[in-house]
mmCIF file of C-alpha atoms in Angstrom:
data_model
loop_
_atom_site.group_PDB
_atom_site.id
_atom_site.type_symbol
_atom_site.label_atom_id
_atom_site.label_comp_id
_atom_site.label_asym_id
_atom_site.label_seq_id
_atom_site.Cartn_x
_atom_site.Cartn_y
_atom_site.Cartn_z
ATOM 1 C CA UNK G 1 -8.160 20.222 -4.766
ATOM 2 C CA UNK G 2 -9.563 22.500 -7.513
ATOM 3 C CA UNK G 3 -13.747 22.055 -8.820
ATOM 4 C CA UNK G 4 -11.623 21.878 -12.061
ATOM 5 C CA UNK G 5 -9.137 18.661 -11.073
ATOM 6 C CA UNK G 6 -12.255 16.995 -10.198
ATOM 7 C CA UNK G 7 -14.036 17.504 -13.241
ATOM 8 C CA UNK G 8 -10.936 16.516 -15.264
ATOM 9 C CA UNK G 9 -10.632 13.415 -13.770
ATOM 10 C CA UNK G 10 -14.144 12.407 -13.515
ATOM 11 C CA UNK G 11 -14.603 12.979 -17.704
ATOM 12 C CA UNK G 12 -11.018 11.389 -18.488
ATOM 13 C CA UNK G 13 -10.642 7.473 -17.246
ATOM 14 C CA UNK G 14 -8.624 7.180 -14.495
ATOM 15 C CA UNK G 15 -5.228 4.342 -14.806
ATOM 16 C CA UNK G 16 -5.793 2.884 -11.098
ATOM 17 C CA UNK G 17 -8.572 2.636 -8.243
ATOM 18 C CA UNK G 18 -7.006 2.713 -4.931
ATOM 19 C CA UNK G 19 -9.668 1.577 -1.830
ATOM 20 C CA UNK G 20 -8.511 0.921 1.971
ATOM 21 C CA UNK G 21 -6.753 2.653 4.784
ATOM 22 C CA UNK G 22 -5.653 6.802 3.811
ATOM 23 C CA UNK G 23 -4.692 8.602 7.062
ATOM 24 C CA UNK G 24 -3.059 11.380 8.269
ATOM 25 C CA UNK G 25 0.428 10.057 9.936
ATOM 26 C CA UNK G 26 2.661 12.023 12.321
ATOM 27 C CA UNK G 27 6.075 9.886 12.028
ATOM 28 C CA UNK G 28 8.641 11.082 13.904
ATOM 29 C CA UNK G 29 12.111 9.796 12.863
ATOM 30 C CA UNK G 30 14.966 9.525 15.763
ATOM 31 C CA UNK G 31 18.493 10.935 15.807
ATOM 32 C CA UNK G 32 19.674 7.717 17.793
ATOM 33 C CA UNK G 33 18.830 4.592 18.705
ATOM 34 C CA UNK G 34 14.662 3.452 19.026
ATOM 35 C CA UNK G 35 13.375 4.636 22.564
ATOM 36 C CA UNK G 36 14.405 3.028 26.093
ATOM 37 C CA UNK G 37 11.940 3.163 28.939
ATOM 38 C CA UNK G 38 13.121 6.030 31.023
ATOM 39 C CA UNK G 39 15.623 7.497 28.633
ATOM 40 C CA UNK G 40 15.458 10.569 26.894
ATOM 41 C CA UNK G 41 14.944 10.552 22.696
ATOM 42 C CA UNK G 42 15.754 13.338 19.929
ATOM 43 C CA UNK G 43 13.630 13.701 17.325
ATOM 44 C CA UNK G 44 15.771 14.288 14.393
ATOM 45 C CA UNK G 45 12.760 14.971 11.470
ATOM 46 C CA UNK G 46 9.335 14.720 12.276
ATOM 47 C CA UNK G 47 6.282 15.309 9.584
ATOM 48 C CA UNK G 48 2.400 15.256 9.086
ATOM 49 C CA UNK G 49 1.860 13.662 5.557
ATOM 50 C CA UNK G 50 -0.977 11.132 3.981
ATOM 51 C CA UNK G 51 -0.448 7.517 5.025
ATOM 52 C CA UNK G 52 -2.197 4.226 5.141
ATOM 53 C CA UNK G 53 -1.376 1.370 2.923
ATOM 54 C CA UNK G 54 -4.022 3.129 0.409
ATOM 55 C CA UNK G 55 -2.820 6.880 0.906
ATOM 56 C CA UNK G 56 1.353 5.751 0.755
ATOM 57 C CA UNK G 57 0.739 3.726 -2.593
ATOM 58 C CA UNK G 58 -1.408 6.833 -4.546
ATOM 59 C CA UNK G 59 1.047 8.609 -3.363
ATOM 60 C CA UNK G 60 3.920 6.431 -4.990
ATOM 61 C CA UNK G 61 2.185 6.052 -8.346
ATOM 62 C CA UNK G 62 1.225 8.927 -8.875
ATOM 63 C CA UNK G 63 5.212 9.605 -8.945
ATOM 64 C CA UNK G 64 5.263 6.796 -11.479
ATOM 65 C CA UNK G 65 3.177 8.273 -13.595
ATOM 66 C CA UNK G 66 -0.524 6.698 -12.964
ATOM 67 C CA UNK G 67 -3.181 8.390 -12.428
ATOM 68 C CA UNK G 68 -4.949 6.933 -9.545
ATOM 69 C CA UNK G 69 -8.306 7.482 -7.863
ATOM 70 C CA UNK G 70 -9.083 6.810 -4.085
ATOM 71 C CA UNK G 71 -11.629 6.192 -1.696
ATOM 72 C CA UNK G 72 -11.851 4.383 1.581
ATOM 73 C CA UNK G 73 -11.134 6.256 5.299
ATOM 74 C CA UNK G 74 -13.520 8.670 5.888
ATOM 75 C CA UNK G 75 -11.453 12.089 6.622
ATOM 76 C CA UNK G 76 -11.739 14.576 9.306
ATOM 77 C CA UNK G 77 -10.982 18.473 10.329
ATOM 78 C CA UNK G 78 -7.264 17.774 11.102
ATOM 79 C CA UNK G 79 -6.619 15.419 8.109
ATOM 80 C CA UNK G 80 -8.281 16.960 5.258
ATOM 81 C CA UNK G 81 -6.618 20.285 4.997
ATOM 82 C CA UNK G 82 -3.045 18.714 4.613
ATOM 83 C CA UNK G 83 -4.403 16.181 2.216
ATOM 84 C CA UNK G 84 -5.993 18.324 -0.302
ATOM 85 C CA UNK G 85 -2.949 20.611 -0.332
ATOM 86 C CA UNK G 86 -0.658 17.496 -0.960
ATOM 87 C CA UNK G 87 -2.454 16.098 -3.396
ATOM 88 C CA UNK G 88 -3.523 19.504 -5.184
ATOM 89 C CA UNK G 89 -0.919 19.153 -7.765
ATOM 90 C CA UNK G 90 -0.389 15.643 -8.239
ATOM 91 C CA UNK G 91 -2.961 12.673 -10.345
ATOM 92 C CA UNK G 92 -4.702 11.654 -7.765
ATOM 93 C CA UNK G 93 -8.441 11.889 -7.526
ATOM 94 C CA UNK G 94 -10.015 12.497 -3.650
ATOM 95 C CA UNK G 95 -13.703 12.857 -5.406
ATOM 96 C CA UNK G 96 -14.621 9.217 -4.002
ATOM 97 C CA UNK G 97 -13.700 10.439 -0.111
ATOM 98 C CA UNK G 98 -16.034 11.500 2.450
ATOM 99 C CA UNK G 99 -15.173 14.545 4.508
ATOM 100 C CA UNK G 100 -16.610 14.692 7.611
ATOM 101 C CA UNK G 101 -16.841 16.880 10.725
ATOM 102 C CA UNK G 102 -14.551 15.001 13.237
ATOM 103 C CA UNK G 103 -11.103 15.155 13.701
ATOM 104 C CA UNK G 104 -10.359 12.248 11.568
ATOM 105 C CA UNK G 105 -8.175 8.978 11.683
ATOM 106 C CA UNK G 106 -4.701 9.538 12.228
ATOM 107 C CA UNK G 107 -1.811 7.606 13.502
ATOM 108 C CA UNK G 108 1.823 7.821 15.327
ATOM 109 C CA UNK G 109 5.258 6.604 13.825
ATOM 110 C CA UNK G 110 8.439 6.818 15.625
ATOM 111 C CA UNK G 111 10.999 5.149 13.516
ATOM 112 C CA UNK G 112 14.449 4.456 14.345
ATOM 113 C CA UNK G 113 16.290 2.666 11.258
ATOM 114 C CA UNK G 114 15.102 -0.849 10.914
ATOM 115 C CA UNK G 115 13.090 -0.558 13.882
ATOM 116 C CA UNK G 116 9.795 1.423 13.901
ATOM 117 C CA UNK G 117 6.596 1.205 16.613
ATOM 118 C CA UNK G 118 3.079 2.304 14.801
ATOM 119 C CA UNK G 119 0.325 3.769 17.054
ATOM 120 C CA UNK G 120 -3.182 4.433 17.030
ATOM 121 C CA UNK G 121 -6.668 3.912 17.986
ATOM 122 C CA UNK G 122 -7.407 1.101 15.300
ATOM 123 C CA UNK G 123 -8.806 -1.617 17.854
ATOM 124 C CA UNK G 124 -10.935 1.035 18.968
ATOM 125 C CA UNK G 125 -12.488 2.211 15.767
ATOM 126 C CA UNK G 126 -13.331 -1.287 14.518
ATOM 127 C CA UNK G 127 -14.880 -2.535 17.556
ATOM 128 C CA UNK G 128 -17.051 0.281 17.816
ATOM 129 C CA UNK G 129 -19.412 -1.398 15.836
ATOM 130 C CA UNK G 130 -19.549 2.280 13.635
ATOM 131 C CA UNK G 131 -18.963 3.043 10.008
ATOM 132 C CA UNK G 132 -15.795 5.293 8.922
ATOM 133 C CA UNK G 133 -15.329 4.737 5.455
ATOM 134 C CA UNK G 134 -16.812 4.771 2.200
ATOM 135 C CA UNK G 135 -19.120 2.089 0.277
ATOM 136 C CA UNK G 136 -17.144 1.220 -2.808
ATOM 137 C CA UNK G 137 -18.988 2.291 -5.812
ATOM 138 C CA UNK G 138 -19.041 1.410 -9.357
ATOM 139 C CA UNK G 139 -18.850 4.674 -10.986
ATOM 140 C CA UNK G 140 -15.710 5.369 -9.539
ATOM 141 C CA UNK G 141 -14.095 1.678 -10.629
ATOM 142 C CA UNK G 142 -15.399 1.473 -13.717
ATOM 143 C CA UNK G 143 -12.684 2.695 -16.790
ATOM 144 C CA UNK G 144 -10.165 1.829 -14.625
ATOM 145 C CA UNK G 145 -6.832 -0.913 -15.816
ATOM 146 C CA UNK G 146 -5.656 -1.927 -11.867
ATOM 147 C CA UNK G 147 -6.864 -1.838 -8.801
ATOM 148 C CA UNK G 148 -5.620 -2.713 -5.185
ATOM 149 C CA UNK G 149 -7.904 -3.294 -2.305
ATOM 150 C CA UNK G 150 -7.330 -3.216 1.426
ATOM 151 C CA UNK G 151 -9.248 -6.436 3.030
ATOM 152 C CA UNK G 152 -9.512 -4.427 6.358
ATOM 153 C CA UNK G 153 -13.370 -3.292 5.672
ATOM 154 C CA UNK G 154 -14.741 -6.165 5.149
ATOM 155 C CA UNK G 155 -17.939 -6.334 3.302
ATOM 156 C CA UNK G 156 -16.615 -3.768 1.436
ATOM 157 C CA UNK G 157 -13.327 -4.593 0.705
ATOM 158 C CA UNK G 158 -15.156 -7.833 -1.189
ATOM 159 C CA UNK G 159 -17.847 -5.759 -2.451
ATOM 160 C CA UNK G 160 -14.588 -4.129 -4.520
ATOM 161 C CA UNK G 161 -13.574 -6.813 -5.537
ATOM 162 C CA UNK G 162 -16.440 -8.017 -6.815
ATOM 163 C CA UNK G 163 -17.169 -4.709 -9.019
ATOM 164 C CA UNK G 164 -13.444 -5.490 -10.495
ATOM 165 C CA UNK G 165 -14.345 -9.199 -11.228
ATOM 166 C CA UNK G 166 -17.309 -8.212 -12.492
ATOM 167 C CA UNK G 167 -16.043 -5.139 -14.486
ATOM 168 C CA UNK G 168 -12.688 -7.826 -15.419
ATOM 169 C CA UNK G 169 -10.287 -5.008 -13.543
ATOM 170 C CA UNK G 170 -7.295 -7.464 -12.228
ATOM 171 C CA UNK G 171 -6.589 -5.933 -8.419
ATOM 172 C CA UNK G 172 -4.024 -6.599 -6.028
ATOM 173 C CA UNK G 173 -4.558 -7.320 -2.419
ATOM 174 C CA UNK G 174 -2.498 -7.710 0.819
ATOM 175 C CA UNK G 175 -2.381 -10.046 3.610
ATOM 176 C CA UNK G 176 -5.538 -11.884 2.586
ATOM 177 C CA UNK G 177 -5.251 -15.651 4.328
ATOM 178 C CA UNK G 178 -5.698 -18.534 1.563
ATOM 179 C CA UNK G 179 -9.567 -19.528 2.247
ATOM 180 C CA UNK G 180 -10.629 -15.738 1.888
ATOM 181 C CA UNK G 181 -12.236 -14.477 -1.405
ATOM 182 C CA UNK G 182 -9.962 -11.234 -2.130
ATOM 183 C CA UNK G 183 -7.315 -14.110 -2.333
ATOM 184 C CA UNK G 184 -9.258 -16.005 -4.170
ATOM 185 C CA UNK G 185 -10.205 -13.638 -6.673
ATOM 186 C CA UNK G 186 -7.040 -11.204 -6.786
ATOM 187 C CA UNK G 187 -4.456 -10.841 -9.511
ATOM 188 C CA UNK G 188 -1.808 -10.530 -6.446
ATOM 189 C CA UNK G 189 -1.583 -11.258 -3.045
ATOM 190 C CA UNK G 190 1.302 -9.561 -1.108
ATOM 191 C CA UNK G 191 1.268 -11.322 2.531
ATOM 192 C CA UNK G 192 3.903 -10.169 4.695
ATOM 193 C CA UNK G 193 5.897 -11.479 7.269
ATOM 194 C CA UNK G 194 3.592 -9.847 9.828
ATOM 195 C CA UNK G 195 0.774 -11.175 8.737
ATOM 196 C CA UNK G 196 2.512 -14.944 8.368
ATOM 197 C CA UNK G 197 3.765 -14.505 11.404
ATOM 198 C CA UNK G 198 -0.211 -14.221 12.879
ATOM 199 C CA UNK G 199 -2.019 -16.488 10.990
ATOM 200 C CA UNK G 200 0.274 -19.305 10.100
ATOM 201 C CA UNK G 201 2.248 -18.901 13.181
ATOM 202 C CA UNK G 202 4.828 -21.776 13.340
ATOM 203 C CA UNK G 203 4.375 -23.054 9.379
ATOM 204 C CA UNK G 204 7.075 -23.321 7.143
ATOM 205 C CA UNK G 205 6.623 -20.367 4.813
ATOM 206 C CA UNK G 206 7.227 -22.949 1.872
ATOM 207 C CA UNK G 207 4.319 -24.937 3.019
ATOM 208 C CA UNK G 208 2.472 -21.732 3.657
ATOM 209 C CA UNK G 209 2.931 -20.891 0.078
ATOM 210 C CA UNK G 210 1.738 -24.807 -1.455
ATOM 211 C CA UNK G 211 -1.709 -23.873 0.398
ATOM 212 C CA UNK G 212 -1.832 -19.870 -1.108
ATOM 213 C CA UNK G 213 -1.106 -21.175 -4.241
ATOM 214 C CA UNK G 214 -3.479 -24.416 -4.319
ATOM 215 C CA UNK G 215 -6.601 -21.657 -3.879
ATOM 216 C CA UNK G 216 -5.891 -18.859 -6.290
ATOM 217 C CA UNK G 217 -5.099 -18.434 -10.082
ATOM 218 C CA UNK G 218 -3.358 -15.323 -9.170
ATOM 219 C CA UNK G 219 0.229 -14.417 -8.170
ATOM 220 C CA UNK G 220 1.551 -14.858 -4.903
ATOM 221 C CA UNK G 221 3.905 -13.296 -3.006
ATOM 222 C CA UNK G 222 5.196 -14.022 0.149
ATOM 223 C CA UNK G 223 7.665 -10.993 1.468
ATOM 224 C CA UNK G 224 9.518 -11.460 5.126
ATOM 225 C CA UNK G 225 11.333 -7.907 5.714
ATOM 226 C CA UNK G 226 14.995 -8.146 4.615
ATOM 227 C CA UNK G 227 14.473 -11.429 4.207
ATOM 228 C CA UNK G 228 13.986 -14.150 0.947
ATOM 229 C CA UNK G 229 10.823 -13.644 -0.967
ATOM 230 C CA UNK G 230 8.715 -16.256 -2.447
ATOM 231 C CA UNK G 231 6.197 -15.963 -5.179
ATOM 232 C CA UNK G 232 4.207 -18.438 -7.286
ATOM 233 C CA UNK G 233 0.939 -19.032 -9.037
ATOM 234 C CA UNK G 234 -1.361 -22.675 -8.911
ATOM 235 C CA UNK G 235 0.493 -25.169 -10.720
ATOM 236 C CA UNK G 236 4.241 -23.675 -11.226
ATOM 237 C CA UNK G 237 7.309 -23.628 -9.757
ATOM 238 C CA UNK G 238 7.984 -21.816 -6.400
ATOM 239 C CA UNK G 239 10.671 -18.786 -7.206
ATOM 240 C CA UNK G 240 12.609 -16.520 -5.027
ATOM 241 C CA UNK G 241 13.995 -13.358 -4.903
ATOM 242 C CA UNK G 242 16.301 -11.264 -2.687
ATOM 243 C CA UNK G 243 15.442 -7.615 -1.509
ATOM 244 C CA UNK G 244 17.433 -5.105 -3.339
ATOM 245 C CA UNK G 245 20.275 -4.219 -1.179
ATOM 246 C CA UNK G 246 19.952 -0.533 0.357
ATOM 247 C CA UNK G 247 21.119 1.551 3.372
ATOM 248 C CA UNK G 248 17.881 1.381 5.470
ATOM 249 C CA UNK G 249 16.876 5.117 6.781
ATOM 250 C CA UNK G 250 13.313 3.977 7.265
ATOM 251 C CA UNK G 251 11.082 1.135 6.589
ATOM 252 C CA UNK G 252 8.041 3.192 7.046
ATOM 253 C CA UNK G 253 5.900 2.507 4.044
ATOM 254 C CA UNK G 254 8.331 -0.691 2.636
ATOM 255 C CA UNK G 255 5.389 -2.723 2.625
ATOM 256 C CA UNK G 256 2.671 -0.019 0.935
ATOM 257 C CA UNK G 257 5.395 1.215 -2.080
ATOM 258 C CA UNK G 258 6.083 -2.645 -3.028
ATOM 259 C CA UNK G 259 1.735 -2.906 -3.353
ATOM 260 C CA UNK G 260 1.744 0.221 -5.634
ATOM 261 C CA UNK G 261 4.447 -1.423 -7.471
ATOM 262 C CA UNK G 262 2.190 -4.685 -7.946
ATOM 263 C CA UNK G 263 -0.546 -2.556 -8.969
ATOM 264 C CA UNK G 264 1.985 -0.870 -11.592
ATOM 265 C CA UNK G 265 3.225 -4.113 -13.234
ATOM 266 C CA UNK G 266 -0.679 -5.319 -13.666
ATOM 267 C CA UNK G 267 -0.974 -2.008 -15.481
ATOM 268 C CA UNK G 268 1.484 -2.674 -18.037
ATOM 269 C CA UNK G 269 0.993 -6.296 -18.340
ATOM 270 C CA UNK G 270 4.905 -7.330 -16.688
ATOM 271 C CA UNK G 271 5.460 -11.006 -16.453
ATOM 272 C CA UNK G 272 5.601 -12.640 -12.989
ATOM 273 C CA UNK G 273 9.359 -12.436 -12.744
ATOM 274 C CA UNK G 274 9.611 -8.379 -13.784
ATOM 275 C CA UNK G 275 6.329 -7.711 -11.565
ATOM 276 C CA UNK G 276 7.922 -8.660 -8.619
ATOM 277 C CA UNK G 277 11.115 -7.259 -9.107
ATOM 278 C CA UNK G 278 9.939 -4.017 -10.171
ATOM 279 C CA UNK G 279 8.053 -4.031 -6.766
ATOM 280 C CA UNK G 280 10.659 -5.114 -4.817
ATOM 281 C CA UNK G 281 12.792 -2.321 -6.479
ATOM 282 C CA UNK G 282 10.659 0.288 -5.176
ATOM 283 C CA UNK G 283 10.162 -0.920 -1.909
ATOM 284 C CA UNK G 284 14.125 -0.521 -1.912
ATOM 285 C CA UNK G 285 14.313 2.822 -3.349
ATOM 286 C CA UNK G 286 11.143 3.656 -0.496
ATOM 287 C CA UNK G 287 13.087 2.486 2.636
ATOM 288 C CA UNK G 288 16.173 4.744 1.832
ATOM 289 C CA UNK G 289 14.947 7.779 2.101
ATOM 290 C CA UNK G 290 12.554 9.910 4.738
ATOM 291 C CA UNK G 291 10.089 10.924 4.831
ATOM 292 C CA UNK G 292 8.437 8.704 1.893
ATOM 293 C CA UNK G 293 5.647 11.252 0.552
ATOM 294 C CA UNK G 294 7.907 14.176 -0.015
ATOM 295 C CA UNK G 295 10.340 11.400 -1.598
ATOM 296 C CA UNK G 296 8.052 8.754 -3.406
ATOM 297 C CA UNK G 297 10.663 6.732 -5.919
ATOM 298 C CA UNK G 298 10.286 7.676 -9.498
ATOM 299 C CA UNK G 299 10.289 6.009 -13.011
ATOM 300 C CA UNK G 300 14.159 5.822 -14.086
ATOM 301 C CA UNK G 301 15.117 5.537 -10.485
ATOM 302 C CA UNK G 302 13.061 2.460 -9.990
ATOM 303 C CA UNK G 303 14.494 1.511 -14.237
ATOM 304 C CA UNK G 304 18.107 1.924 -12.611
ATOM 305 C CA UNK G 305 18.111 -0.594 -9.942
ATOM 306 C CA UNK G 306 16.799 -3.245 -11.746
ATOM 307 C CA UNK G 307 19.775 -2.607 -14.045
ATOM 308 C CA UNK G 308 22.065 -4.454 -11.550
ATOM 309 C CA UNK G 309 23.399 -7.926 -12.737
ATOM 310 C CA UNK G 310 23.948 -9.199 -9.602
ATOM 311 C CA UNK G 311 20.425 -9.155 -8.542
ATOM 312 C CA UNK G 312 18.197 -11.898 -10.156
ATOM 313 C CA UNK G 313 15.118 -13.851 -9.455
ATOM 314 C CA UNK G 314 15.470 -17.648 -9.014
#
């Protein structure tokens, strides 16, 4: 990134604030089937790109056309070159990040298909008891439309999402449980099947949805992989809608491209109904292509899919 990008962005108002998880991710995408104890795998494409459910979603709006601005993961020696340089020529402002003299935070992907195994040293990092990330800050919020927030940093994460309440900046969140404040306070709450899976383990998701939608004002939206997704608000009607259909070549940032989606329909105002399906029509475009970054879905293609009449909401 140039002194001059910097100073651009910082004197013109910025669409989006981005804060959470932005990595550097080595995924590695197999020619066959996912690996076999004791059997040999080819790699068939393997990069080094900006990930994280922060990174991945700058990284898809800025292909939409917002301009976004990021903070969150502190980044190290081995991360920071190859960020800067992706980011050099795209809308996306790294003045917010913290570049420090460590390697940096970086995780593992093999992905085979449906199938993919993450790796890392997560559990490590957070029970160390050690900062590595930023302290939100209003300066940076401030002008924007939309935000999203990570809920992984805790005191943080709220303290966010309290500068957007107080600022009136509707933000979208992810995986926040029903009794938390960033669900609570967010626009929209995407809560995946993973996350379901952990904290309401054994619950009907329909009767997991009745308590998300008895605490919040905001949107809903339950998504379950390949599966039916719910969505609702306090008071109404619980809809559905079906994934758009696509041949799979990674899911690798499915989850990530449908946030930045969420984040995009708050911008410009899209009812419920259009929100979700303009997320969900990302998501699709995301997991049919590899490697995500050097492919992010774009405006018309996004337009396109949601041209198809046999795909509705209900």
């Amino acid at each position: 990134m140039t002194y001059n990008f910097f100073m651009d962005n910082m004197n013109n108002k910025i669409d989006a604030y981005l804060f959470g998880q932005i990595l550097g991710t080595h995924s590695f995408l197999l020619k066959g089937e996912f690996l076999q104890p004791d059997e040999y795998s080819e790699i068939q494409e393997q990069y080094f790109l900006p990930g994280g459910e922060t990174g991945t979603a700058a990284t898809v709006l800025d292909s939409l056309g917002v301009s976004v601005r990021i903070a969150g993961t502190w980044i190290g020696t081995q991360v920071a070159p190859m960020l800067k340089d992706f980011y050099k020529d795209k809308n996306v402002d790294l003045s917010p990040l913290t570049f420090i003299d460590e390697p940096g935070v970086m995780d593992y992907v093999v992905i085979s298909g449906l199938v993919r195994s993450p790796m890392g040293k997560f559990q490590t990092l957070f029970s160390s008891g050690k900062r590595w990330w930023n302290i939100p800050e209003e300066k940076d919020i401030v002008g924007c439309k939309a935000a999203a927030i990570d809920p992984y940093f805790g005191e943080d994460s709220l303290k966010a999402a309290q500068i957007c309440q107080k600022n009136k900046i509707p933000f979208v969140t992810i995986d926040s449980p029903h009794d938390s404040p960033l669900h609570k306070m967010a626009a929209v709450n995407v809560v995946s099947k993973e996350c379901t899976g952990q904290l309401y383990k054994g619950m009907p998701v329909l009767e997991i949805m009745k308590l998300m939608q008895s605490e919040s004002e905001g949107l809903t939206i339950i998504t379950q992989g390949g599966g039916e997704m719910l969505y609702a608000r306090k008071g109404s009607e619980i809809k559905t809608m079906n994934p758009f259909k696509v041949e799979v070549k990674s899911t690798l940032g499915a989850g990530d491209t449908f946030k930045a989606g969420c984040v995009y329909g708050l911008l410009k105002n899209l009812p419920d109904d259009e929100l979700v399906r303009f997320a969900s029509a990302c998501s699709g475009i995301a997991i049919s292509r590899f490697p995500l970054p050097l492919n992010p879905p774009k405006l018309e293609e996004v337009l396109k899919i949601m041209t198809n009449p046999n795909h509705k909401n209900s």
